[in-house]
């Protein structure tokens, strides 16, 4: 089955996808990737903490008090995870405190968003503890796996907002973000999650790409063109994996300049050797 991230990777550079998935050459972790990974982990862990935080609310609280409750829990989680990655941070010359400050900006936004939901619900329904958690929506789930044999796709959704009768998948992204809309690969990724959920019988009014550095949540709606594009891409990726013919270099030098696999990708002898070892054709498939 083809994963949502493979579809997005194919759009970025087919050759890179081939080098990683077929030749099994691993991209060395770059600074941005390490920082992104830490931030993802912190967000996942805070999502998991939601149930505990909400169940701990046993009396009416002001929005300020709810925010403080979230802050206390989230600070602990962020500091713990950053500390667990201190060696990786050292390797990329990032101080733990600077990593924390960076993450905290987006965590604060998330805290405000969730505190708003909890405060509104508390004021309206006047229920507390376990009952509050059971009744409140949306509930937040992280890292949920879905697949569809019919569509030949699978994916792990970063964050799922679970409402009473519908779901909203959210893809968390760090790093560069477009002025408006979302990058093409991100559109395909979130579109794939929406399709997966629909295939699993869920209602999905829209999906969200959350650019953490911009602090912006951008909504994506399903449409027939996006559906078709995902289907065509899935077939292309499957073909690439089946035929095992190495694609040509991508045509955008800006991508190669920041690519962690550039050294291996341009080392013709090394690539030749790898293809030989795996008994794969050396034919280069040129972009059309
Ligand atoms: S260096 Fe360029 S062509 Fe090679 S894998 Fe990276 S992005 Fe693709």
PDB file of C-alpha atoms and ligand atoms in Angstrom:
ATOM      1  CA  UNK A   1       0.000   0.000   0.000  1.00  0.00           C
ATOM      2  CA  UNK A   2       1.175   3.516  -0.766  1.00  0.00           C
ATOM      3  CA  UNK A   3       1.455   5.948   2.131  1.00  0.00           C
ATOM      4  CA  UNK A   4       0.311   9.584   2.081  1.00  0.00           C
ATOM      5  CA  UNK A   5       3.888  10.699   2.751  1.00  0.00           C
ATOM      6  CA  UNK A   6       5.135   8.713  -0.280  1.00  0.00           C
ATOM      7  CA  UNK A   7       2.664  10.559  -2.498  1.00  0.00           C
ATOM      8  CA  UNK A   8       3.893  13.869  -1.195  1.00  0.00           C
ATOM      9  CA  UNK A   9       7.541  12.749  -1.564  1.00  0.00           C
ATOM     10  CA  UNK A  10       6.893  11.685  -5.183  1.00  0.00           C
ATOM     11  CA  UNK A  11       5.600  15.155  -5.970  1.00  0.00           C
ATOM     12  CA  UNK A  12       8.713  16.692  -4.423  1.00  0.00           C
ATOM     13  CA  UNK A  13      11.240  14.513  -6.271  1.00  0.00           C
ATOM     14  CA  UNK A  14      10.650  11.050  -7.779  1.00  0.00           C
ATOM     15  CA  UNK A  15      14.360  10.295  -7.736  1.00  0.00           C
ATOM     16  CA  UNK A  16      14.566  11.014  -4.027  1.00  0.00           C
ATOM     17  CA  UNK A  17      11.630   8.710  -3.312  1.00  0.00           C
ATOM     18  CA  UNK A  18      13.331   5.988  -5.387  1.00  0.00           C
ATOM     19  CA  UNK A  19      16.692   6.439  -3.639  1.00  0.00           C
ATOM     20  CA  UNK A  20      15.037   6.201  -0.226  1.00  0.00           C
ATOM     21  CA  UNK A  21      12.449   3.482  -0.833  1.00  0.00           C
ATOM     22  CA  UNK A  22      14.114   1.269  -3.443  1.00  0.00           C
ATOM     23  CA  UNK A  23      17.841   1.787  -2.906  1.00  0.00           C
ATOM     24  CA  UNK A  24      17.230   2.124   0.852  1.00  0.00           C
ATOM     25  CA  UNK A  25      19.696   4.995   1.223  1.00  0.00           C
ATOM     26  CA  UNK A  26      18.760   6.945   4.326  1.00  0.00           C
ATOM     27  CA  UNK A  27      18.788  10.751   4.300  1.00  0.00           C
ATOM     28  CA  UNK A  28      21.024  12.062   7.103  1.00  0.00           C
ATOM     29  CA  UNK A  29      18.952  14.012   9.627  1.00  0.00           C
ATOM     30  CA  UNK A  30      19.212  17.765   9.057  1.00  0.00           C
ATOM     31  CA  UNK A  31      18.677  20.509  11.637  1.00  0.00           C
ATOM     32  CA  UNK A  32      15.169  21.277  10.391  1.00  0.00           C
ATOM     33  CA  UNK A  33      14.214  17.595  10.421  1.00  0.00           C
ATOM     34  CA  UNK A  34      15.449  17.087  13.996  1.00  0.00           C
ATOM     35  CA  UNK A  35      13.667  20.217  15.256  1.00  0.00           C
ATOM     36  CA  UNK A  36      10.504  19.229  13.380  1.00  0.00           C
ATOM     37  CA  UNK A  37      10.634  15.739  14.873  1.00  0.00           C
ATOM     38  CA  UNK A  38      10.939  17.112  18.428  1.00  0.00           C
ATOM     39  CA  UNK A  39       8.046  19.496  17.867  1.00  0.00           C
ATOM     40  CA  UNK A  40       5.862  16.717  16.470  1.00  0.00           C
ATOM     41  CA  UNK A  41       6.638  14.536  19.472  1.00  0.00           C
ATOM     42  CA  UNK A  42       5.707  17.322  21.876  1.00  0.00           C
ATOM     43  CA  UNK A  43       2.420  17.936  20.082  1.00  0.00           C
ATOM     44  CA  UNK A  44       1.602  14.215  20.045  1.00  0.00           C
ATOM     45  CA  UNK A  45       2.330  13.881  23.739  1.00  0.00           C
ATOM     46  CA  UNK A  46       0.258  16.954  24.644  1.00  0.00           C
ATOM     47  CA  UNK A  47      -2.635  15.551  22.592  1.00  0.00           C
ATOM     48  CA  UNK A  48      -2.425  12.349  24.609  1.00  0.00           C
ATOM     49  CA  UNK A  49      -2.518  14.409  27.810  1.00  0.00           C
ATOM     50  CA  UNK A  50      -5.833  16.065  26.908  1.00  0.00           C
ATOM     51  CA  UNK A  51      -7.990  13.443  28.638  1.00  0.00           C
ATOM     52  CA  UNK A  52      -6.065  13.756  31.909  1.00  0.00           C
ATOM     53  CA  UNK A  53      -6.220  17.568  31.855  1.00  0.00           C
ATOM     54  CA  UNK A  54      -9.944  17.743  31.156  1.00  0.00           C
ATOM     55  CA  UNK A  55     -10.808  15.078  33.737  1.00  0.00           C
ATOM     56  CA  UNK A  56      -8.842  17.065  36.347  1.00  0.00           C
ATOM     57  CA  UNK A  57     -11.300  19.989  36.035  1.00  0.00           C
ATOM     58  CA  UNK A  58     -13.595  19.376  38.988  1.00  0.00           C
ATOM     59  CA  UNK A  59     -15.107  22.832  39.487  1.00  0.00           C
ATOM     60  CA  UNK A  60     -16.048  25.956  37.503  1.00  0.00           C
ATOM     61  CA  UNK A  61     -12.912  27.672  36.192  1.00  0.00           C
ATOM     62  CA  UNK A  62     -12.154  30.949  34.460  1.00  0.00           C
ATOM     63  CA  UNK A  63     -10.466  30.837  31.060  1.00  0.00           C
ATOM     64  CA  UNK A  64      -7.286  32.101  32.733  1.00  0.00           C
ATOM     65  CA  UNK A  65      -7.306  29.173  35.181  1.00  0.00           C
ATOM     66  CA  UNK A  66      -7.877  26.668  32.382  1.00  0.00           C
ATOM     67  CA  UNK A  67      -4.988  28.166  30.422  1.00  0.00           C
ATOM     68  CA  UNK A  68      -2.753  27.882  33.489  1.00  0.00           C
ATOM     69  CA  UNK A  69      -3.731  24.204  33.922  1.00  0.00           C
ATOM     70  CA  UNK A  70      -2.798  23.476  30.320  1.00  0.00           C
ATOM     71  CA  UNK A  71       0.422  25.478  30.618  1.00  0.00           C
ATOM     72  CA  UNK A  72       1.536  23.514  33.684  1.00  0.00           C
ATOM     73  CA  UNK A  73       1.084  20.189  31.916  1.00  0.00           C
ATOM     74  CA  UNK A  74       2.432  21.251  28.537  1.00  0.00           C
ATOM     75  CA  UNK A  75       5.561  22.848  30.025  1.00  0.00           C
ATOM     76  CA  UNK A  76       6.420  19.583  31.745  1.00  0.00           C
ATOM     77  CA  UNK A  77       5.952  17.561  28.570  1.00  0.00           C
ATOM     78  CA  UNK A  78       7.918  19.983  26.374  1.00  0.00           C
ATOM     79  CA  UNK A  79      10.848  20.161  28.798  1.00  0.00           C
ATOM     80  CA  UNK A  80      10.964  16.382  29.228  1.00  0.00           C
ATOM     81  CA  UNK A  81      11.004  15.684  25.493  1.00  0.00           C
ATOM     82  CA  UNK A  82      13.567  18.390  24.764  1.00  0.00           C
ATOM     83  CA  UNK A  83      15.783  17.002  27.514  1.00  0.00           C
ATOM     84  CA  UNK A  84      15.443  13.481  26.067  1.00  0.00           C
ATOM     85  CA  UNK A  85      16.791  14.876  22.768  1.00  0.00           C
ATOM     86  CA  UNK A  86      19.623  16.911  24.255  1.00  0.00           C
ATOM     87  CA  UNK A  87      22.322  14.944  22.402  1.00  0.00           C
ATOM     88  CA  UNK A  88      20.648  15.397  19.039  1.00  0.00           C
ATOM     89  CA  UNK A  89      20.241  19.120  19.762  1.00  0.00           C
ATOM     90  CA  UNK A  90      23.907  19.345  20.690  1.00  0.00           C
ATOM     91  CA  UNK A  91      24.896  17.805  17.349  1.00  0.00           C
ATOM     92  CA  UNK A  92      23.038  20.559  15.483  1.00  0.00           C
ATOM     93  CA  UNK A  93      24.236  23.297  17.867  1.00  0.00           C
ATOM     94  CA  UNK A  94      20.845  24.210  19.249  1.00  0.00           C
ATOM     95  CA  UNK A  95      20.561  25.078  22.940  1.00  0.00           C
ATOM     96  CA  UNK A  96      17.747  23.293  24.757  1.00  0.00           C
ATOM     97  CA  UNK A  97      16.340  26.620  25.962  1.00  0.00           C
ATOM     98  CA  UNK A  98      16.143  28.006  22.417  1.00  0.00           C
ATOM     99  CA  UNK A  99      14.393  24.885  21.214  1.00  0.00           C
ATOM    100  CA  UNK A 100      11.936  25.270  24.112  1.00  0.00           C
ATOM    101  CA  UNK A 101      11.256  28.952  23.330  1.00  0.00           C
ATOM    102  CA  UNK A 102      10.586  28.073  19.713  1.00  0.00           C
ATOM    103  CA  UNK A 103       8.188  25.257  20.530  1.00  0.00           C
ATOM    104  CA  UNK A 104       6.463  27.250  23.252  1.00  0.00           C
ATOM    105  CA  UNK A 105       5.191  29.893  20.808  1.00  0.00           C
ATOM    106  CA  UNK A 106       3.092  27.353  18.921  1.00  0.00           C
ATOM    107  CA  UNK A 107       2.133  25.460  22.073  1.00  0.00           C
ATOM    108  CA  UNK A 108       0.696  28.651  23.557  1.00  0.00           C
ATOM    109  CA  UNK A 109      -1.553  29.076  20.529  1.00  0.00           C
ATOM    110  CA  UNK A 110      -2.745  25.510  20.887  1.00  0.00           C
ATOM    111  CA  UNK A 111      -3.382  26.055  24.594  1.00  0.00           C
ATOM    112  CA  UNK A 112      -5.527  29.122  23.884  1.00  0.00           C
ATOM    113  CA  UNK A 113      -7.473  27.214  21.240  1.00  0.00           C
ATOM    114  CA  UNK A 114      -8.209  24.313  23.579  1.00  0.00           C
ATOM    115  CA  UNK A 115      -8.867  26.478  26.634  1.00  0.00           C
ATOM    116  CA  UNK A 116     -11.495  28.334  24.588  1.00  0.00           C
ATOM    117  CA  UNK A 117     -13.284  25.084  23.750  1.00  0.00           C
ATOM    118  CA  UNK A 118     -13.162  23.817  27.354  1.00  0.00           C
ATOM    119  CA  UNK A 119     -14.235  27.176  28.834  1.00  0.00           C
ATOM    120  CA  UNK A 120     -17.197  27.543  26.421  1.00  0.00           C
ATOM    121  CA  UNK A 121     -18.339  23.996  27.124  1.00  0.00           C
ATOM    122  CA  UNK A 122     -17.961  24.366  30.909  1.00  0.00           C
ATOM    123  CA  UNK A 123     -19.948  27.600  30.958  1.00  0.00           C
ATOM    124  CA  UNK A 124     -22.708  26.072  28.832  1.00  0.00           C
ATOM    125  CA  UNK A 125     -23.051  22.550  30.233  1.00  0.00           C
ATOM    126  CA  UNK A 126     -21.768  22.919  33.811  1.00  0.00           C
ATOM    127  CA  UNK A 127     -20.377  19.367  33.960  1.00  0.00           C
ATOM    128  CA  UNK A 128     -16.983  18.388  35.382  1.00  0.00           C
ATOM    129  CA  UNK A 129     -14.364  15.642  35.557  1.00  0.00           C
ATOM    130  CA  UNK A 130     -15.097  12.421  33.665  1.00  0.00           C
ATOM    131  CA  UNK A 131     -18.519  13.645  32.536  1.00  0.00           C
ATOM    132  CA  UNK A 132     -16.948  16.769  31.082  1.00  0.00           C
ATOM    133  CA  UNK A 133     -14.430  14.690  29.132  1.00  0.00           C
ATOM    134  CA  UNK A 134     -17.099  12.305  27.867  1.00  0.00           C
ATOM    135  CA  UNK A 135     -19.338  15.087  26.598  1.00  0.00           C
ATOM    136  CA  UNK A 136     -16.870  17.640  25.256  1.00  0.00           C
ATOM    137  CA  UNK A 137     -16.074  17.871  21.558  1.00  0.00           C
ATOM    138  CA  UNK A 138     -13.830  17.897  19.729  1.00  0.00           C
ATOM    139  CA  UNK A 139     -11.749  15.207  21.399  1.00  0.00           C
ATOM    140  CA  UNK A 140      -8.196  15.102  20.170  1.00  0.00           C
ATOM    141  CA  UNK A 141      -6.511  11.912  18.960  1.00  0.00           C
ATOM    142  CA  UNK A 142      -2.998  11.696  17.642  1.00  0.00           C
ATOM    143  CA  UNK A 143      -1.107   9.444  15.270  1.00  0.00           C
ATOM    144  CA  UNK A 144      -4.137   7.512  14.049  1.00  0.00           C
ATOM    145  CA  UNK A 145      -3.493   4.912  11.361  1.00  0.00           C
ATOM    146  CA  UNK A 146      -5.962   4.327   8.515  1.00  0.00           C
ATOM    147  CA  UNK A 147      -5.787   2.302   5.312  1.00  0.00           C
ATOM    148  CA  UNK A 148      -7.910   1.474   2.318  1.00  0.00           C
ATOM    149  CA  UNK A 149      -7.248  -1.634   0.270  1.00  0.00           C
ATOM    150  CA  UNK A 150      -9.635  -0.405  -2.408  1.00  0.00           C
ATOM    151  CA  UNK A 151      -7.682   2.841  -2.905  1.00  0.00           C
ATOM    152  CA  UNK A 152      -4.286   1.211  -2.208  1.00  0.00           C
ATOM    153  CA  UNK A 153      -3.404   3.978   0.265  1.00  0.00           C
ATOM    154  CA  UNK A 154      -2.561   4.251   3.959  1.00  0.00           C
ATOM    155  CA  UNK A 155      -1.467   6.947   6.355  1.00  0.00           C
ATOM    156  CA  UNK A 156      -0.911   8.046   9.928  1.00  0.00           C
ATOM    157  CA  UNK A 157      -2.830  11.222  10.740  1.00  0.00           C
ATOM    158  CA  UNK A 158      -0.913  13.615  13.024  1.00  0.00           C
ATOM    159  CA  UNK A 159      -3.985  14.881  14.813  1.00  0.00           C
ATOM    160  CA  UNK A 160      -7.644  14.032  14.547  1.00  0.00           C
ATOM    161  CA  UNK A 161     -10.365  16.319  15.885  1.00  0.00           C
ATOM    162  CA  UNK A 162     -13.234  14.030  16.777  1.00  0.00           C
ATOM    163  CA  UNK A 163     -16.687  15.644  16.797  1.00  0.00           C
ATOM    164  CA  UNK A 164     -19.955  13.863  17.510  1.00  0.00           C
ATOM    165  CA  UNK A 165     -20.708  12.956  13.912  1.00  0.00           C
ATOM    166  CA  UNK A 166     -17.691  14.031  11.897  1.00  0.00           C
ATOM    167  CA  UNK A 167     -13.883  14.120  11.972  1.00  0.00           C
ATOM    168  CA  UNK A 168     -11.309  16.722  10.961  1.00  0.00           C
ATOM    169  CA  UNK A 169      -7.804  15.485  10.141  1.00  0.00           C
ATOM    170  CA  UNK A 170      -4.985  17.923  10.924  1.00  0.00           C
ATOM    171  CA  UNK A 171      -1.495  17.702   9.456  1.00  0.00           C
ATOM    172  CA  UNK A 172       1.172  19.520  11.505  1.00  0.00           C
ATOM    173  CA  UNK A 173       3.939  21.148   9.503  1.00  0.00           C
ATOM    174  CA  UNK A 174       7.077  22.968  10.578  1.00  0.00           C
ATOM    175  CA  UNK A 175       9.430  25.035   8.432  1.00  0.00           C
ATOM    176  CA  UNK A 176       8.676  27.145   5.377  1.00  0.00           C
ATOM    177  CA  UNK A 177       5.036  27.914   4.670  1.00  0.00           C
ATOM    178  CA  UNK A 178       3.338  29.503   1.643  1.00  0.00           C
ATOM    179  CA  UNK A 179       1.834  33.024   1.867  1.00  0.00           C
ATOM    180  CA  UNK A 180      -1.565  31.524   1.265  1.00  0.00           C
ATOM    181  CA  UNK A 181      -3.001  28.069   0.709  1.00  0.00           C
ATOM    182  CA  UNK A 182      -0.754  25.064   1.230  1.00  0.00           C
ATOM    183  CA  UNK A 183       2.216  23.510  -0.608  1.00  0.00           C
ATOM    184  CA  UNK A 184       1.169  20.949  -3.272  1.00  0.00           C
ATOM    185  CA  UNK A 185       2.617  18.002  -1.305  1.00  0.00           C
ATOM    186  CA  UNK A 186       0.720  19.040   1.815  1.00  0.00           C
ATOM    187  CA  UNK A 187      -2.512  19.311  -0.201  1.00  0.00           C
ATOM    188  CA  UNK A 188      -2.025  15.734  -1.409  1.00  0.00           C
ATOM    189  CA  UNK A 189      -1.213  14.503   2.087  1.00  0.00           C
ATOM    190  CA  UNK A 190      -4.240  16.020   3.803  1.00  0.00           C
ATOM    191  CA  UNK A 191      -6.432  15.059   0.818  1.00  0.00           C
ATOM    192  CA  UNK A 192      -5.274  11.452   1.204  1.00  0.00           C
ATOM    193  CA  UNK A 193      -6.227  11.466   4.889  1.00  0.00           C
ATOM    194  CA  UNK A 194      -9.660  12.852   4.049  1.00  0.00           C
ATOM    195  CA  UNK A 195     -10.159  10.119   1.448  1.00  0.00           C
ATOM    196  CA  UNK A 196      -8.997   7.457   3.895  1.00  0.00           C
ATOM    197  CA  UNK A 197     -11.449   8.626   6.538  1.00  0.00           C
ATOM    198  CA  UNK A 198     -14.299   8.766   4.024  1.00  0.00           C
ATOM    199  CA  UNK A 199     -13.447   5.251   2.857  1.00  0.00           C
ATOM    200  CA  UNK A 200     -13.660   4.162   6.484  1.00  0.00           C
ATOM    201  CA  UNK A 201     -17.215   5.478   6.662  1.00  0.00           C
ATOM    202  CA  UNK A 202     -16.512   8.802   8.404  1.00  0.00           C
ATOM    203  CA  UNK A 203     -17.906  12.225   7.576  1.00  0.00           C
ATOM    204  CA  UNK A 204     -15.111  14.722   6.863  1.00  0.00           C
ATOM    205  CA  UNK A 205     -16.234  18.300   6.158  1.00  0.00           C
ATOM    206  CA  UNK A 206     -12.652  19.453   5.568  1.00  0.00           C
ATOM    207  CA  UNK A 207      -9.034  18.889   6.567  1.00  0.00           C
ATOM    208  CA  UNK A 208      -6.479  21.281   8.044  1.00  0.00           C
ATOM    209  CA  UNK A 209      -2.804  21.887   7.389  1.00  0.00           C
ATOM    210  CA  UNK A 210      -1.439  23.569  10.515  1.00  0.00           C
ATOM    211  CA  UNK A 211       1.726  25.575   9.789  1.00  0.00           C
ATOM    212  CA  UNK A 212       3.170  25.775  13.279  1.00  0.00           C
ATOM    213  CA  UNK A 213       5.778  28.445  12.502  1.00  0.00           C
ATOM    214  CA  UNK A 214       3.137  30.688  10.959  1.00  0.00           C
ATOM    215  CA  UNK A 215       0.616  29.802  13.669  1.00  0.00           C
ATOM    216  CA  UNK A 216      -1.935  29.307  10.892  1.00  0.00           C
ATOM    217  CA  UNK A 217      -4.468  26.574  10.271  1.00  0.00           C
ATOM    218  CA  UNK A 218      -5.396  26.346   6.602  1.00  0.00           C
ATOM    219  CA  UNK A 219      -8.527  24.489   5.599  1.00  0.00           C
ATOM    220  CA  UNK A 220      -8.646  22.147   2.617  1.00  0.00           C
ATOM    221  CA  UNK A 221     -11.879  20.876   1.075  1.00  0.00           C
ATOM    222  CA  UNK A 222     -12.177  17.712  -0.972  1.00  0.00           C
ATOM    223  CA  UNK A 223     -13.089  18.087  -4.635  1.00  0.00           C
ATOM    224  CA  UNK A 224     -13.213  15.737  -7.656  1.00  0.00           C
ATOM    225  CA  UNK A 225      -9.901  17.075  -9.068  1.00  0.00           C
ATOM    226  CA  UNK A 226      -8.020  16.440  -5.836  1.00  0.00           C
ATOM    227  CA  UNK A 227      -9.538  12.948  -5.632  1.00  0.00           C
ATOM    228  CA  UNK A 228      -8.416  12.181  -9.180  1.00  0.00           C
ATOM    229  CA  UNK A 229      -4.938  13.624  -8.582  1.00  0.00           C
ATOM    230  CA  UNK A 230      -4.457  11.380  -5.540  1.00  0.00           C
ATOM    231  CA  UNK A 231      -5.616   8.355  -7.496  1.00  0.00           C
ATOM    232  CA  UNK A 232      -3.259   9.096 -10.418  1.00  0.00           C
ATOM    233  CA  UNK A 233      -0.328   9.756  -8.077  1.00  0.00           C
ATOM    234  CA  UNK A 234      -0.960   6.493  -6.237  1.00  0.00           C
ATOM    235  CA  UNK A 235      -0.769   4.607  -9.544  1.00  0.00           C
ATOM    236  CA  UNK A 236       2.431   6.434 -10.504  1.00  0.00           C
ATOM    237  CA  UNK A 237       4.129   5.678  -7.181  1.00  0.00           C
ATOM    238  CA  UNK A 238       3.071   2.040  -7.399  1.00  0.00           C
ATOM    239  CA  UNK A 239       4.511   1.881 -10.922  1.00  0.00           C
ATOM    240  CA  UNK A 240       7.781   3.433  -9.762  1.00  0.00           C
ATOM    241  CA  UNK A 241       8.092   0.837  -6.997  1.00  0.00           C
ATOM    242  CA  UNK A 242       7.163  -2.068  -9.285  1.00  0.00           C
ATOM    243  CA  UNK A 243       9.314  -1.166 -12.275  1.00  0.00           C
ATOM    244  CA  UNK A 244      12.279  -0.118 -10.150  1.00  0.00           C
ATOM    245  CA  UNK A 245      13.746   2.152 -12.841  1.00  0.00           C
ATOM    246  CA  UNK A 246      15.642   5.071 -11.374  1.00  0.00           C
ATOM    247  CA  UNK A 247      14.161   8.465 -12.321  1.00  0.00           C
ATOM    248  CA  UNK A 248      16.311  11.298 -13.646  1.00  0.00           C
ATOM    249  CA  UNK A 249      17.412  14.239 -11.486  1.00  0.00           C
ATOM    250  CA  UNK A 250      14.704  16.731 -10.632  1.00  0.00           C
ATOM    251  CA  UNK A 251      14.743  19.918 -12.650  1.00  0.00           C
ATOM    252  CA  UNK A 252      14.640  22.405  -9.752  1.00  0.00           C
ATOM    253  CA  UNK A 253      18.136  23.108  -8.472  1.00  0.00           C
ATOM    254  CA  UNK A 254      16.699  24.848  -5.385  1.00  0.00           C
ATOM    255  CA  UNK A 255      15.375  21.475  -4.222  1.00  0.00           C
ATOM    256  CA  UNK A 256      18.710  19.732  -4.820  1.00  0.00           C
ATOM    257  CA  UNK A 257      20.549  22.474  -2.918  1.00  0.00           C
ATOM    258  CA  UNK A 258      18.671  21.699   0.289  1.00  0.00           C
ATOM    259  CA  UNK A 259      18.349  17.945  -0.268  1.00  0.00           C
ATOM    260  CA  UNK A 260      20.043  15.781   2.355  1.00  0.00           C
ATOM    261  CA  UNK A 261      20.589  13.052  -0.259  1.00  0.00           C
ATOM    262  CA  UNK A 262      22.387  15.289  -2.766  1.00  0.00           C
ATOM    263  CA  UNK A 263      25.792  13.748  -2.074  1.00  0.00           C
ATOM    264  CA  UNK A 264      24.585  10.185  -2.700  1.00  0.00           C
ATOM    265  CA  UNK A 265      22.244  11.175  -5.515  1.00  0.00           C
ATOM    266  CA  UNK A 266      24.991  12.869  -7.561  1.00  0.00           C
ATOM    267  CA  UNK A 267      27.618  10.188  -6.832  1.00  0.00           C
ATOM    268  CA  UNK A 268      27.060   8.272 -10.064  1.00  0.00           C
ATOM    269  CA  UNK A 269      29.427   5.406  -9.214  1.00  0.00           C
ATOM    270  CA  UNK A 270      27.778   4.916  -5.850  1.00  0.00           C
ATOM    271  CA  UNK A 271      24.286   4.852  -7.379  1.00  0.00           C
ATOM    272  CA  UNK A 272      25.501   2.480 -10.128  1.00  0.00           C
ATOM    273  CA  UNK A 273      26.940   0.199  -7.470  1.00  0.00           C
ATOM    274  CA  UNK A 274      23.671   0.201  -5.513  1.00  0.00           C
ATOM    275  CA  UNK A 275      21.634  -0.595  -8.633  1.00  0.00           C
ATOM    276  CA  UNK A 276      24.031  -3.420  -9.453  1.00  0.00           C
ATOM    277  CA  UNK A 277      23.868  -4.868  -5.943  1.00  0.00           C
ATOM    278  CA  UNK A 278      20.080  -4.953  -6.105  1.00  0.00           C
ATOM    279  CA  UNK A 279      20.148  -6.232  -9.705  1.00  0.00           C
ATOM    280  CA  UNK A 280      18.061  -3.304 -10.905  1.00  0.00           C
ATOM    281  CA  UNK A 281      17.994  -1.765 -14.398  1.00  0.00           C
ATOM    282  CA  UNK A 282      20.294   1.205 -14.839  1.00  0.00           C
ATOM    283  CA  UNK A 283      17.901   2.897 -17.236  1.00  0.00           C
ATOM    284  CA  UNK A 284      17.220   6.436 -16.149  1.00  0.00           C
ATOM    285  CA  UNK A 285      13.593   7.492 -16.561  1.00  0.00           C
ATOM    286  CA  UNK A 286      13.586  11.075 -17.765  1.00  0.00           C
ATOM    287  CA  UNK A 287      10.866  13.506 -16.658  1.00  0.00           C
ATOM    288  CA  UNK A 288       8.150  14.243 -19.205  1.00  0.00           C
TER     289      UNK A 288
HETATM  290  S1  LIG B   1      19.580  15.939  -5.037  1.00  0.00           S
HETATM  291 FE1  LIG B   1      17.892  16.695  -6.283  1.00  0.00          FE
HETATM  292  S2  LIG B   1      17.488  15.078  -7.762  1.00  0.00           S
HETATM  293 FE2  LIG B   1      18.725  14.199  -6.150  1.00  0.00          FE
HETATM  294  S3  LIG B   1      17.261  13.311  -4.749  1.00  0.00           S
HETATM  295 FE3  LIG B   1      17.711  15.346  -3.996  1.00  0.00          FE
HETATM  296  S4  LIG B   1      16.160  16.668  -4.887  1.00  0.00           S
HETATM  297 FE4  LIG B   1      16.133  14.753  -6.030  1.00  0.00          FE
END
